[in-house]
mmCIF file of C-alpha atoms and ligand atoms in Angstrom:
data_model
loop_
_atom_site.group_PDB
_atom_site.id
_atom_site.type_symbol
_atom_site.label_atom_id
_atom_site.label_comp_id
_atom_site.label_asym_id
_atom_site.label_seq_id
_atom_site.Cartn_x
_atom_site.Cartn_y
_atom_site.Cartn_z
ATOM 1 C CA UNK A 66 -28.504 -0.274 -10.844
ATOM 2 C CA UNK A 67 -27.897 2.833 -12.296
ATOM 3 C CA UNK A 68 -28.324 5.882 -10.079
ATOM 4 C CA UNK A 69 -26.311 8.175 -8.117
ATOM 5 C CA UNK A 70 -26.002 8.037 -4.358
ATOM 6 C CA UNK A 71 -25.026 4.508 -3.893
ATOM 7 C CA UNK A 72 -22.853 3.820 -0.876
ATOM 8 C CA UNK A 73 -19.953 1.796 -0.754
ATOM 9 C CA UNK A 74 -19.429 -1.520 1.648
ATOM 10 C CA UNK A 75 -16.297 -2.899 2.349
ATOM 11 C CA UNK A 76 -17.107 -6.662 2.957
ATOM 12 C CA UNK A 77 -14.000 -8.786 2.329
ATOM 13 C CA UNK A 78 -10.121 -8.917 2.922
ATOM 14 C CA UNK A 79 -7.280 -11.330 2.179
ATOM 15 C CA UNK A 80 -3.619 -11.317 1.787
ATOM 16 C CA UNK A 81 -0.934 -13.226 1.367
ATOM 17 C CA UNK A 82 3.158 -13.209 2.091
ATOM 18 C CA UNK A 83 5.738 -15.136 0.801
ATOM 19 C CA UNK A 84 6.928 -17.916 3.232
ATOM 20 C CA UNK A 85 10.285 -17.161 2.591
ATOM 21 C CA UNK A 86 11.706 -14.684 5.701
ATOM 22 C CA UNK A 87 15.015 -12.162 5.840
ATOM 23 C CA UNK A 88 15.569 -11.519 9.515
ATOM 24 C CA UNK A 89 17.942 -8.379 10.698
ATOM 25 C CA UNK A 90 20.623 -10.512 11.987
ATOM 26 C CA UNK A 91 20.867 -12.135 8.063
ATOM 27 C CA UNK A 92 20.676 -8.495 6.279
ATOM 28 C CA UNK A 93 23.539 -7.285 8.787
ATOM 29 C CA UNK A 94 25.680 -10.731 6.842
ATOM 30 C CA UNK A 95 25.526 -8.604 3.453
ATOM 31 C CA UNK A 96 25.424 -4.855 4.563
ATOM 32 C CA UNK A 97 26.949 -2.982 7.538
ATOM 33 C CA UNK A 98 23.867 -2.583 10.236
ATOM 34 C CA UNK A 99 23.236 -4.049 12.984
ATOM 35 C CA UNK A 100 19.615 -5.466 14.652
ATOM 36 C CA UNK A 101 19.909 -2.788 16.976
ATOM 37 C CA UNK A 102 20.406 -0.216 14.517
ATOM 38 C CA UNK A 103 16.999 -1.840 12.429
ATOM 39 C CA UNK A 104 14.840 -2.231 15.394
ATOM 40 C CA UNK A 105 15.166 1.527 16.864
ATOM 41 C CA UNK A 106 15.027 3.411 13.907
ATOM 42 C CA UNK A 107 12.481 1.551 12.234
ATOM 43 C CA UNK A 108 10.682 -1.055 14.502
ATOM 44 C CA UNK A 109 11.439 -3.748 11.474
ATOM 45 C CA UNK A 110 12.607 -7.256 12.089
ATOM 46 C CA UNK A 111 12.176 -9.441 9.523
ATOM 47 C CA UNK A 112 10.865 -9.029 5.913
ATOM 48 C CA UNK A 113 8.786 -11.700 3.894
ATOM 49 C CA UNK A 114 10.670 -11.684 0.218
ATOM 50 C CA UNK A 115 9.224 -13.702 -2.873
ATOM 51 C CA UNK A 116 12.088 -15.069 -4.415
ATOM 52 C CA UNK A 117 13.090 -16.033 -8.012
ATOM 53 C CA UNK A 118 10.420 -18.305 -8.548
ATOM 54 C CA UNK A 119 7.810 -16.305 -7.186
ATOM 55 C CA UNK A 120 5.446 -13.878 -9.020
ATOM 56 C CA UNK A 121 3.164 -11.026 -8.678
ATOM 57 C CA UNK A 122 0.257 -12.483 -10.351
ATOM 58 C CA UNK A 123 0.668 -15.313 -7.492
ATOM 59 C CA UNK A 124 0.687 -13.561 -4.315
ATOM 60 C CA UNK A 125 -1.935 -10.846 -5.526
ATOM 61 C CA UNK A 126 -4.483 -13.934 -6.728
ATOM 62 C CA UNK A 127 -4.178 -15.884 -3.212
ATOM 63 C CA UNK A 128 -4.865 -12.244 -1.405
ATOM 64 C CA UNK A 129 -8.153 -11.977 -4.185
ATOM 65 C CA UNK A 130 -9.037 -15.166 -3.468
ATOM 66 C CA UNK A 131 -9.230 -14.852 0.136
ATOM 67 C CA UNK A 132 -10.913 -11.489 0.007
ATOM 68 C CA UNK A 133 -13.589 -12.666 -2.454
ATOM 69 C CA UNK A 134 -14.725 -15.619 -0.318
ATOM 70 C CA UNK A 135 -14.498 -13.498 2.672
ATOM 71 C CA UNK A 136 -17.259 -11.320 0.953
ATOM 72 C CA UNK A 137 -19.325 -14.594 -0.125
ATOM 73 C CA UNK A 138 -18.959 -14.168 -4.090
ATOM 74 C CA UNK A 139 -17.855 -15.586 -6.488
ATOM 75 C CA UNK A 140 -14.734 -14.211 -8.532
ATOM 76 C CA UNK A 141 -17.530 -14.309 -11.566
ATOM 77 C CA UNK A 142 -20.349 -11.701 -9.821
ATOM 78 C CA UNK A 143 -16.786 -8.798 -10.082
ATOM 79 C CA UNK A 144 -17.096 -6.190 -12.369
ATOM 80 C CA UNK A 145 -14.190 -4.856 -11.888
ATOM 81 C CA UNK A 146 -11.009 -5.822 -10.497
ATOM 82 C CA UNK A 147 -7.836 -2.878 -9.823
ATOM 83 C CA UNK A 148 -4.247 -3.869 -8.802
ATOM 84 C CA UNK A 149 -2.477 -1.301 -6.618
ATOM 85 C CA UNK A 150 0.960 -1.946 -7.912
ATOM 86 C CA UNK A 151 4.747 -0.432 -8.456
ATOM 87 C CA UNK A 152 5.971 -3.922 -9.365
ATOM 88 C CA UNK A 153 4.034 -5.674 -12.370
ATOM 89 C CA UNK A 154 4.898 -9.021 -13.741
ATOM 90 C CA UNK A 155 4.283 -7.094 -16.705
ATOM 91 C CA UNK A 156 4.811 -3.699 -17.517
ATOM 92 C CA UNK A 157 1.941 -3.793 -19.714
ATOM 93 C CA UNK A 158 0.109 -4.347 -16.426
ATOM 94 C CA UNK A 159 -0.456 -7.215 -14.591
ATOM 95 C CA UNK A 160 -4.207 -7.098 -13.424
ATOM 96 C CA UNK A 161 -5.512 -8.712 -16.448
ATOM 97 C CA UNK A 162 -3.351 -11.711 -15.537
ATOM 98 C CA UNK A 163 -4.171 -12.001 -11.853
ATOM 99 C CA UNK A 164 -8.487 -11.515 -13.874
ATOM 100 C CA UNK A 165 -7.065 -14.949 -15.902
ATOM 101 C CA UNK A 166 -5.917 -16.423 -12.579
ATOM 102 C CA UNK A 167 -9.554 -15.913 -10.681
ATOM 103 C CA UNK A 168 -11.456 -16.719 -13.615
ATOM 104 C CA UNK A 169 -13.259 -13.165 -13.133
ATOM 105 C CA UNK A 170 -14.745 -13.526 -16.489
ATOM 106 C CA UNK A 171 -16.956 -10.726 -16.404
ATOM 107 C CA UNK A 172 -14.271 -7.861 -14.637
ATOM 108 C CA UNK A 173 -12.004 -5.396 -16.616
ATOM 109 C CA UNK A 174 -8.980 -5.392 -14.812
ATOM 110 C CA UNK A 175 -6.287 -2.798 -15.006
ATOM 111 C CA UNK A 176 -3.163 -2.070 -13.070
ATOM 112 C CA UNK A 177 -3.066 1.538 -11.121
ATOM 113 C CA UNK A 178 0.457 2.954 -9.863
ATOM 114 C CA UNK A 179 0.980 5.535 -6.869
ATOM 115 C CA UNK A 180 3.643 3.604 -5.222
ATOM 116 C CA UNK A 181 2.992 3.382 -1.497
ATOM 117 C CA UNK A 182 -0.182 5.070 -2.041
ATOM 118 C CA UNK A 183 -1.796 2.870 -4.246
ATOM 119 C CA UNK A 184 -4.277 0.973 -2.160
ATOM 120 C CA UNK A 185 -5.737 4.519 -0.773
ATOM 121 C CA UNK A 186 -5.776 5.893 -4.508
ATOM 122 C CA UNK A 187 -7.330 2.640 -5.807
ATOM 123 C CA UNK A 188 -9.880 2.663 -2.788
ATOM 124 C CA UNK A 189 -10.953 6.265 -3.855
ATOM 125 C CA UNK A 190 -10.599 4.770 -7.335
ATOM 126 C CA UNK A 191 -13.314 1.861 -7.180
ATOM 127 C CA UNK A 192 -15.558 3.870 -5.147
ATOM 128 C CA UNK A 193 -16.134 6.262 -7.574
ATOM 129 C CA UNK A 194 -17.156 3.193 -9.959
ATOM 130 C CA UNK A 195 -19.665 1.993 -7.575
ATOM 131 C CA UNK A 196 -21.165 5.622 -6.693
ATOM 132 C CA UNK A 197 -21.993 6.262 -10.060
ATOM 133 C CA UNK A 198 -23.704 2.977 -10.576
ATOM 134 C CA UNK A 199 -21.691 1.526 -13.381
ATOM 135 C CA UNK A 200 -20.232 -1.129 -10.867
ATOM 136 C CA UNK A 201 -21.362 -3.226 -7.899
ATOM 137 C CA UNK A 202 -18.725 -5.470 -7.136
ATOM 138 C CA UNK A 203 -15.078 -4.171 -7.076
ATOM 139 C CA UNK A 204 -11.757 -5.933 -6.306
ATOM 140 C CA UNK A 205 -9.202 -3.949 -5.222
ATOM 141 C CA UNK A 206 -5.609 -5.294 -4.891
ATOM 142 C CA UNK A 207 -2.169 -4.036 -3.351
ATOM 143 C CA UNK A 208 0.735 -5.914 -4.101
ATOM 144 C CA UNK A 209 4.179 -5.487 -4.395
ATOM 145 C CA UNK A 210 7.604 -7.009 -5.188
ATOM 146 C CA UNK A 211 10.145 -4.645 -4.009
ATOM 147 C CA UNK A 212 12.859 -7.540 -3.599
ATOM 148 C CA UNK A 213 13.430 -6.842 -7.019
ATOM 149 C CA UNK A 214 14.169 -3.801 -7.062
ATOM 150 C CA UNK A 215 16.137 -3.176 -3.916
ATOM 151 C CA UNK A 216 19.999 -2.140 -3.712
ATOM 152 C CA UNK A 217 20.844 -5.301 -1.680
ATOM 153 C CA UNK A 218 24.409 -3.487 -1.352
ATOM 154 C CA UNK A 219 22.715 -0.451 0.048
ATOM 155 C CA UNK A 220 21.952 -0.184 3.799
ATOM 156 C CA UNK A 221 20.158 3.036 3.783
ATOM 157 C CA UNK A 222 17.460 1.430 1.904
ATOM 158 C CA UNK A 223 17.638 -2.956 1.834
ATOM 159 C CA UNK A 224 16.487 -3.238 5.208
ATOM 160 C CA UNK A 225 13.269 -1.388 4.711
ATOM 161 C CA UNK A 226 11.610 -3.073 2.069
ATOM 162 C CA UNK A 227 9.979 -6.520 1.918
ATOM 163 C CA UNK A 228 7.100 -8.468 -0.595
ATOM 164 C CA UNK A 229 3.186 -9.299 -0.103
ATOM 165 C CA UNK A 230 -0.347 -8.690 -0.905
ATOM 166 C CA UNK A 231 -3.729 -7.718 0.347
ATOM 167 C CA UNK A 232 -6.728 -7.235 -0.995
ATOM 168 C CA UNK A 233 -10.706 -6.055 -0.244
ATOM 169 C CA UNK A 234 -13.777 -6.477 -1.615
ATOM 170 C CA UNK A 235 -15.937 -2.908 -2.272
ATOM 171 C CA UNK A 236 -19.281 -3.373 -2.776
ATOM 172 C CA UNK A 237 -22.802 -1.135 -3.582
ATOM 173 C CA UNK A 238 -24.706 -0.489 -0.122
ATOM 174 C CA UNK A 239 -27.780 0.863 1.106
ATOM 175 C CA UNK A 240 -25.924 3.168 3.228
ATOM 176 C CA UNK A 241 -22.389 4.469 2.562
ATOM 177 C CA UNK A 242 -19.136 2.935 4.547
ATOM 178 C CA UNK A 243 -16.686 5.539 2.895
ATOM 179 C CA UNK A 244 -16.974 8.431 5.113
ATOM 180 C CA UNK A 245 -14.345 10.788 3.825
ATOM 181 C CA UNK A 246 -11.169 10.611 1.332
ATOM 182 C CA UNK A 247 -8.706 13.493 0.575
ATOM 183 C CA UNK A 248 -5.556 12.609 -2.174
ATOM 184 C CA UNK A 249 -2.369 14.758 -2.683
ATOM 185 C CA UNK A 250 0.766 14.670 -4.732
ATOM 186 C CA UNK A 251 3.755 16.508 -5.314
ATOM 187 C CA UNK A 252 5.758 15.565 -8.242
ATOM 188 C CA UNK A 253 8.047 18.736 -7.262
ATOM 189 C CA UNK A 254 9.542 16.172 -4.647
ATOM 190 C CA UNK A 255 9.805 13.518 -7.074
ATOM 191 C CA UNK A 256 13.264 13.028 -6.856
ATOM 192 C CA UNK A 257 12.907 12.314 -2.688
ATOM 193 C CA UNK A 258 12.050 8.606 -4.093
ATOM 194 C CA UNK A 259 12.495 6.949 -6.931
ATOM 195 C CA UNK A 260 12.895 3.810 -9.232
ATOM 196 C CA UNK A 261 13.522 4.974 -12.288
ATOM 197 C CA UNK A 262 14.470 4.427 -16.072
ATOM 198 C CA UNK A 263 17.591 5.061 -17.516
ATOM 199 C CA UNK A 264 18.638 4.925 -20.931
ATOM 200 C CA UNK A 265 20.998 3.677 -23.111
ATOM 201 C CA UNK A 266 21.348 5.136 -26.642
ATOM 202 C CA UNK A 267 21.086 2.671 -29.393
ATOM 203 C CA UNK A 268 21.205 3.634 -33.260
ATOM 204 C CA UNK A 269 18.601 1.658 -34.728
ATOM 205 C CA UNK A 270 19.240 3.138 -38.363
ATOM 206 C CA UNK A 271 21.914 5.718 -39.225
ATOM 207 C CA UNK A 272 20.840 8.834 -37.531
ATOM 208 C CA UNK A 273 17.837 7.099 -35.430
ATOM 209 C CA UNK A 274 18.688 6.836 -32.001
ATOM 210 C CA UNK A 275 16.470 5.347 -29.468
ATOM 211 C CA UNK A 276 16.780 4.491 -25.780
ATOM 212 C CA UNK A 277 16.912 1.581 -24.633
ATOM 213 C CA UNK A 278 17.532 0.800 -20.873
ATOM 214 C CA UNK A 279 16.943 -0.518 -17.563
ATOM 215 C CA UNK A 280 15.481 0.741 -14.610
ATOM 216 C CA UNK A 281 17.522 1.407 -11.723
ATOM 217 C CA UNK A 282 17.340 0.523 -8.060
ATOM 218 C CA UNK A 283 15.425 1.911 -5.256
ATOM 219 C CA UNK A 284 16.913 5.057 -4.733
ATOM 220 C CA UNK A 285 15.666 7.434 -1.357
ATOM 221 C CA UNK A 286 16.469 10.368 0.590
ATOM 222 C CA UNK A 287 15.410 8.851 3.921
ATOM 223 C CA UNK A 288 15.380 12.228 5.736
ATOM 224 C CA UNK A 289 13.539 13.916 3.616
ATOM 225 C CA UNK A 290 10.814 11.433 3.492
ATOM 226 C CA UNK A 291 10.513 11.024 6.560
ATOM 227 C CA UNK A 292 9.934 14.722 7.331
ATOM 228 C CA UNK A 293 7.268 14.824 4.579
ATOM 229 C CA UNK A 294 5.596 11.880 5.812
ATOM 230 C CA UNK A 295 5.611 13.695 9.583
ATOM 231 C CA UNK A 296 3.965 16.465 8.417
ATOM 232 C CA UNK A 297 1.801 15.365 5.399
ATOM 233 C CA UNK A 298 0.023 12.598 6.649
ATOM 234 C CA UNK A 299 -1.575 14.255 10.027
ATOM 235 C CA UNK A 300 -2.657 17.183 7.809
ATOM 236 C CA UNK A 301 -4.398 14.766 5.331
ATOM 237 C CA UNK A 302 -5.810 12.644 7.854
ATOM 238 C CA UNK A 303 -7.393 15.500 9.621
ATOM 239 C CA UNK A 304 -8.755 17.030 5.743
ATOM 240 C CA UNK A 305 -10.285 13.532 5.220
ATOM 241 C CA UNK A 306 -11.930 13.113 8.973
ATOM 242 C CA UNK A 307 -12.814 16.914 8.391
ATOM 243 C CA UNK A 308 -14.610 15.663 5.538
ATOM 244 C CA UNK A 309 -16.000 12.723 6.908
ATOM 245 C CA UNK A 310 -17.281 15.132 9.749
ATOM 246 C CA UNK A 311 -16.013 12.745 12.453
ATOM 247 C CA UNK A 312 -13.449 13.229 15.111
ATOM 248 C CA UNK A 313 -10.381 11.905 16.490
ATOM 249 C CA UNK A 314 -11.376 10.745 18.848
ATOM 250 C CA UNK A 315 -14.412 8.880 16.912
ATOM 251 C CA UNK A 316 -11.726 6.729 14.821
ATOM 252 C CA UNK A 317 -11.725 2.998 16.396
ATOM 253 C CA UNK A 318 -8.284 2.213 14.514
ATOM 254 C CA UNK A 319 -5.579 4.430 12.385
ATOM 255 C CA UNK A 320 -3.963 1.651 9.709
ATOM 256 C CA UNK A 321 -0.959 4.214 8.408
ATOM 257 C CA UNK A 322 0.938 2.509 5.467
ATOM 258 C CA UNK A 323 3.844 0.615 7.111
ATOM 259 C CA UNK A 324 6.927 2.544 6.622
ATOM 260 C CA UNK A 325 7.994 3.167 9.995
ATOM 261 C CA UNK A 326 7.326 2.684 13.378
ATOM 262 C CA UNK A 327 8.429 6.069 14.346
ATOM 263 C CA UNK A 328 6.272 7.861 12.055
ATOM 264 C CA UNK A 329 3.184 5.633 12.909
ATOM 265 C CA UNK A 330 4.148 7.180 16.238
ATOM 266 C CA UNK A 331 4.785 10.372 15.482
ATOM 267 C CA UNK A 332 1.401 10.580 13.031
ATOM 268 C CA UNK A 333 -0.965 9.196 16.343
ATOM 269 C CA UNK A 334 0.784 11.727 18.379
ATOM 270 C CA UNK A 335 -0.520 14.473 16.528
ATOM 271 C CA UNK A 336 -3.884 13.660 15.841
ATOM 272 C CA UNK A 337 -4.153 12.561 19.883
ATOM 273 C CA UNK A 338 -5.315 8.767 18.479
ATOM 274 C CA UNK A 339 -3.571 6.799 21.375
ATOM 275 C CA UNK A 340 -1.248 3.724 20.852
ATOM 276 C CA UNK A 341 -3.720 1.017 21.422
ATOM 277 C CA UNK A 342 -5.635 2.173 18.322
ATOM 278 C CA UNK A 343 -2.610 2.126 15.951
ATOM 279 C CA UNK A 344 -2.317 -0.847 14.180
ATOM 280 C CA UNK A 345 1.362 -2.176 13.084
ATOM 281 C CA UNK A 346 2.165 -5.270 11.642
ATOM 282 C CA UNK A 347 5.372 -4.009 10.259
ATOM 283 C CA UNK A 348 8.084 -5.470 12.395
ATOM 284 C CA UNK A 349 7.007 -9.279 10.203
ATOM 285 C CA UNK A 350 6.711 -7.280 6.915
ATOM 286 C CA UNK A 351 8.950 -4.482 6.434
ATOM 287 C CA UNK A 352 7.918 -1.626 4.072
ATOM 288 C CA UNK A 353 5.317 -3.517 1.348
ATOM 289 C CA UNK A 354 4.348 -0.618 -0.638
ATOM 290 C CA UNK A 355 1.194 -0.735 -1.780
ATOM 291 C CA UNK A 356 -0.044 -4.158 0.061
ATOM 292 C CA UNK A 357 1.025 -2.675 4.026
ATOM 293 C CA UNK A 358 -2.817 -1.208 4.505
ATOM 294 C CA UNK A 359 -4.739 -4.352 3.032
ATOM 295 C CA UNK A 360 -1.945 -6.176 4.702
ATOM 296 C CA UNK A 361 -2.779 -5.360 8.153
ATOM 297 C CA UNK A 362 -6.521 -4.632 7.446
ATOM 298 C CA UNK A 363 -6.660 -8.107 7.376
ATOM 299 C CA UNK A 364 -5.079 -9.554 9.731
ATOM 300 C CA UNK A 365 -6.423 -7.045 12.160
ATOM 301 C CA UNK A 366 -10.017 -8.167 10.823
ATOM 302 C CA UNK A 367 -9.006 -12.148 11.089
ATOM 303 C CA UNK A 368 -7.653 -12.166 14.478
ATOM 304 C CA UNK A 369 -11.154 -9.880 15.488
ATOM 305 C CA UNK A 370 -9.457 -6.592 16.304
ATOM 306 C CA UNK A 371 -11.219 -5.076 13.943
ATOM 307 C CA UNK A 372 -15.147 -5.484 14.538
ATOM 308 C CA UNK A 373 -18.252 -4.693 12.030
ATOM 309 C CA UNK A 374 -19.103 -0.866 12.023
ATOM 310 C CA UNK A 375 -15.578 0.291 13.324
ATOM 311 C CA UNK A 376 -13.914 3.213 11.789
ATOM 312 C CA UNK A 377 -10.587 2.894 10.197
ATOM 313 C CA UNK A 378 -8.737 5.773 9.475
ATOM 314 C CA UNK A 379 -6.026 4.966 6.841
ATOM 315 C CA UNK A 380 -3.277 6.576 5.144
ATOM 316 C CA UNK A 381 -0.956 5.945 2.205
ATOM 317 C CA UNK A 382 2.357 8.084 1.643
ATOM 318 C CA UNK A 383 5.402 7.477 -0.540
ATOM 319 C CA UNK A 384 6.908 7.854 -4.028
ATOM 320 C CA UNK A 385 5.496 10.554 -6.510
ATOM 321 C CA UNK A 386 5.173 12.145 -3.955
ATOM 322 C CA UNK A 387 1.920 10.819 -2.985
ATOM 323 C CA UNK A 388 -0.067 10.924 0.134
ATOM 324 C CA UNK A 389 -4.398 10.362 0.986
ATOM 325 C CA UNK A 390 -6.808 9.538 3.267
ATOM 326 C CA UNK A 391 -9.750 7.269 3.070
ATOM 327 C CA UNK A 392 -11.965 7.288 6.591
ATOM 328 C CA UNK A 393 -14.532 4.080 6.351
ATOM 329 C CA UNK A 394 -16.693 1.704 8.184
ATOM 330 C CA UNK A 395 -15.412 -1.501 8.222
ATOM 331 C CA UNK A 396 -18.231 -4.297 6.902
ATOM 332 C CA UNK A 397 -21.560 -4.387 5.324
ATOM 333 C CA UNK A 398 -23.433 -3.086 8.588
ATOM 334 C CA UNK A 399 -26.009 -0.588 7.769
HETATM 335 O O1 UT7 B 676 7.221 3.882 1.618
HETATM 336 C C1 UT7 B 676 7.929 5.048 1.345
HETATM 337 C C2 UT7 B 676 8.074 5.819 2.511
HETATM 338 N N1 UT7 B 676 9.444 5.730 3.004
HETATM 339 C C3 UT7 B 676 9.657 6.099 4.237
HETATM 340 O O2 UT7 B 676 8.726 6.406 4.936
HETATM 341 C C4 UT7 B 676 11.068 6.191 4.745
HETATM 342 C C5 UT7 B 676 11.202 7.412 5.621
HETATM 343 N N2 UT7 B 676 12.490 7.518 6.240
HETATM 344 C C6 UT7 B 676 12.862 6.738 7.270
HETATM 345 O O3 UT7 B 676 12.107 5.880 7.687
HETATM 346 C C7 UT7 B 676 14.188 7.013 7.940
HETATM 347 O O4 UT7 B 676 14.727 8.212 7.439
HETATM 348 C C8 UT7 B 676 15.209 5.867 7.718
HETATM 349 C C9 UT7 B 676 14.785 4.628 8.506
HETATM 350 C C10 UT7 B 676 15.330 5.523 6.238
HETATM 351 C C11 UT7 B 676 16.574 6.298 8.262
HETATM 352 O O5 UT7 B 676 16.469 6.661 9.627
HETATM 353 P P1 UT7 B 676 17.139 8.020 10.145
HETATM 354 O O6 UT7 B 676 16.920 8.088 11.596
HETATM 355 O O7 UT7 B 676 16.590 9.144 9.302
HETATM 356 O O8 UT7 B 676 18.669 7.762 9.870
HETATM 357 P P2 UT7 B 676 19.657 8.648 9.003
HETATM 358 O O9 UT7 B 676 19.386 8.510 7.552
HETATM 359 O O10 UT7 B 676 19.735 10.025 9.595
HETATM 360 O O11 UT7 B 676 21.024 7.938 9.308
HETATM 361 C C12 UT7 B 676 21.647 8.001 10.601
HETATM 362 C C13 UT7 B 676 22.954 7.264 10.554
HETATM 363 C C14 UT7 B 676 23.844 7.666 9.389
HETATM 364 O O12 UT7 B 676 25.173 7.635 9.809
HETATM 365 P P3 UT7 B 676 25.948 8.994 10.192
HETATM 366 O O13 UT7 B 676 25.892 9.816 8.945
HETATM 367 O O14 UT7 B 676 25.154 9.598 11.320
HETATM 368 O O15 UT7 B 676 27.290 8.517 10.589
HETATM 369 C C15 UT7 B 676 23.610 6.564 8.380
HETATM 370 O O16 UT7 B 676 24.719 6.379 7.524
HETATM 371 O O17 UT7 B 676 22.696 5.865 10.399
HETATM 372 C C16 UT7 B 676 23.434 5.370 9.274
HETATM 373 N N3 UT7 B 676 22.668 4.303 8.658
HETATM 374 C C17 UT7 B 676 22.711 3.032 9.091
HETATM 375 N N4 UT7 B 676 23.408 2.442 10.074
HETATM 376 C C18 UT7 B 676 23.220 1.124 10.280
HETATM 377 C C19 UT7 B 676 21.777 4.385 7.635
HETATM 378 N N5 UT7 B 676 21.259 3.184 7.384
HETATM 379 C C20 UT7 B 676 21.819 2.323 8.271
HETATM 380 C C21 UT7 B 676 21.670 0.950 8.514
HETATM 381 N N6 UT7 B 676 22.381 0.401 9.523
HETATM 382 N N7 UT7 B 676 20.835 0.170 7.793
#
């Protein structure tokens, strides 16, 4: 196939979360908080964290895994397979291990970093490789560790975060699922949220100095974020639905990245989408970065919320800054 104007079909999901748990009442052991103090601000209660042992490549392959046989292929019929991630194994990128892992034999795999944005950028990412016809079959991964990069001595920012993986399946159509998309970022903001290097001179011959460091923990001005994510997210929601040219009122479910209860709240509010048609999952998974969307797209779509044809209006926001929209039709339903 190689023409323009091929739709896009999303046809599988999967995840996966660590089995290990961190409930509020154990985080307020090692930082001063309370359950009380979690619950109202946030709506979080316990976090799923990956441990020592653990690895990306692990939790990101079960979540592929899942997804692929949810679509009925094989993980040899992908041609190509993106991983949403802040968190590699590898800093070289970890997709090409989690390709070696499925046995994808015939996918080029590469890693693709927008922090809690990533599954919406990687979405708009693979679609564009399926509506020009170089691709049928895309993978597209979110997955995060952020238990390893977490001030566990910090309050303002440990008892947000927490580990997993989701995945879909995007693949050509007849008719196109992927109504609308509209991406933003501000690197202005960058300093709002960040995980970043710092460097430690090291003299490698006399007069050659190089850096050589580490990168430092999670580091976030809550406030700030949260007033960005307030007023961001409706505006790019409505830009993408605009785009789509669908309504509101038209949208069967709104899967906002998992940050927050209160902004999930606040975001419905202001686009009128009532509270039935918000989905959460976040009060089991914390903050997951890049998996939250695929996270609860799929367990929305296993217990049957979600039906064939529906329209999901989803949202990624976080570090960069980054923010987008993707509105789509859930399954391969013409
Ligand atoms: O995925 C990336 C996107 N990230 C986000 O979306 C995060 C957005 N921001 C937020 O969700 C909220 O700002 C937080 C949940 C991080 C914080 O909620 P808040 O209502 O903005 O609280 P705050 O930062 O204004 O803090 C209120 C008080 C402060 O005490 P004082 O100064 O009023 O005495 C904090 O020191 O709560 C204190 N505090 C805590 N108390 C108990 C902060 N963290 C904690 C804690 N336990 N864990």
């Amino acid at each position: 196939m190689n023409q323009l104007g091929i739709g896009i079909a999303i046809t599988g999901s999967g995840s996966a979360t660590p089995e290990v748990t961190l409930d509020n009442y154990q985080l307020s052991q090692i930082v001063e908080t309370s359950d009380e103090w979690i619950t109202a601000r946030t709506g979080i209660r316990e976090r799923h964290l990956v441990g020592a042992e653990g690895s990306l490549r692990a939790i990101a392959t079960t979540a592929a895994q899942r997804a692929i046989a949810m679509a009925g292929l094989a993980p040899t019929d992908l041609d190509l397979i993106i991983l949403a991630t802040s968190t590699p194994d590898d800093l070289f990128g970890s997709a090409s291990q989690v390709q070696a892992s499925l046995e994808a034999s015939k996918a080029v795999a590469f890693d693709l970093t927008a922090a809690c944005s990533g599954f919406v950028f990687g979405l708009v990412t693979a679609s564009q490789f399926i509506r020009t016809g170089v691709y049928q079959n895309v993978l597209l991964i979110g997955a995060d560790i952020l238990s390893r990069w977490v001030d566990w001595s910090d309050r303002t920012t440990c008892v947000l975060f927490g580990d997993g993986a989701g995945a879909v399946v995007l693949q050509a159509n007849e008719s196109d699922h992927l109504l609308g998309f509209e991406l933003r970022s501000n690197g202005t903001q960058n300093s709002c949220l960040q995980l970043d290097y710092t460097s430690q001179n090291k003299e490698i011959v006399k007069g050659v100095v190089v850096g050589q460091g580490t990168y430092r923990p999670i580091a976030m001005n809550g406030k700030e974020v949260y007033r960005f994510a307030v007023q961001k997210v409706p505006e790019v929601i409505e830009k993408a639905l605009f785009r789509a040219n669908i309504t509101a009122e038209e949208v069967d479910w709104l899967l906002l990245h998992q940050a927050n209860q209160r902004i999930l709240d606040a975001v419905a509010q202001r686009l009128g989408i009532s509270k039935e048609k918000v989905l959460s999952n976040l009060a089991h998974y914390g903050n997951t970065s890049a998996a939250s969307i695929p996270l609860a797209l799929d367990e929305a779509v296993r217990e049957g919320k979600i039906q064939p044809g529906d329209v999901i209006a989803t949202a990624g926001f976080g570090a960069g800054l980054t923010w987008g929209s993707t509105i789509f039709r859930w399954g391969r339903t013409s």
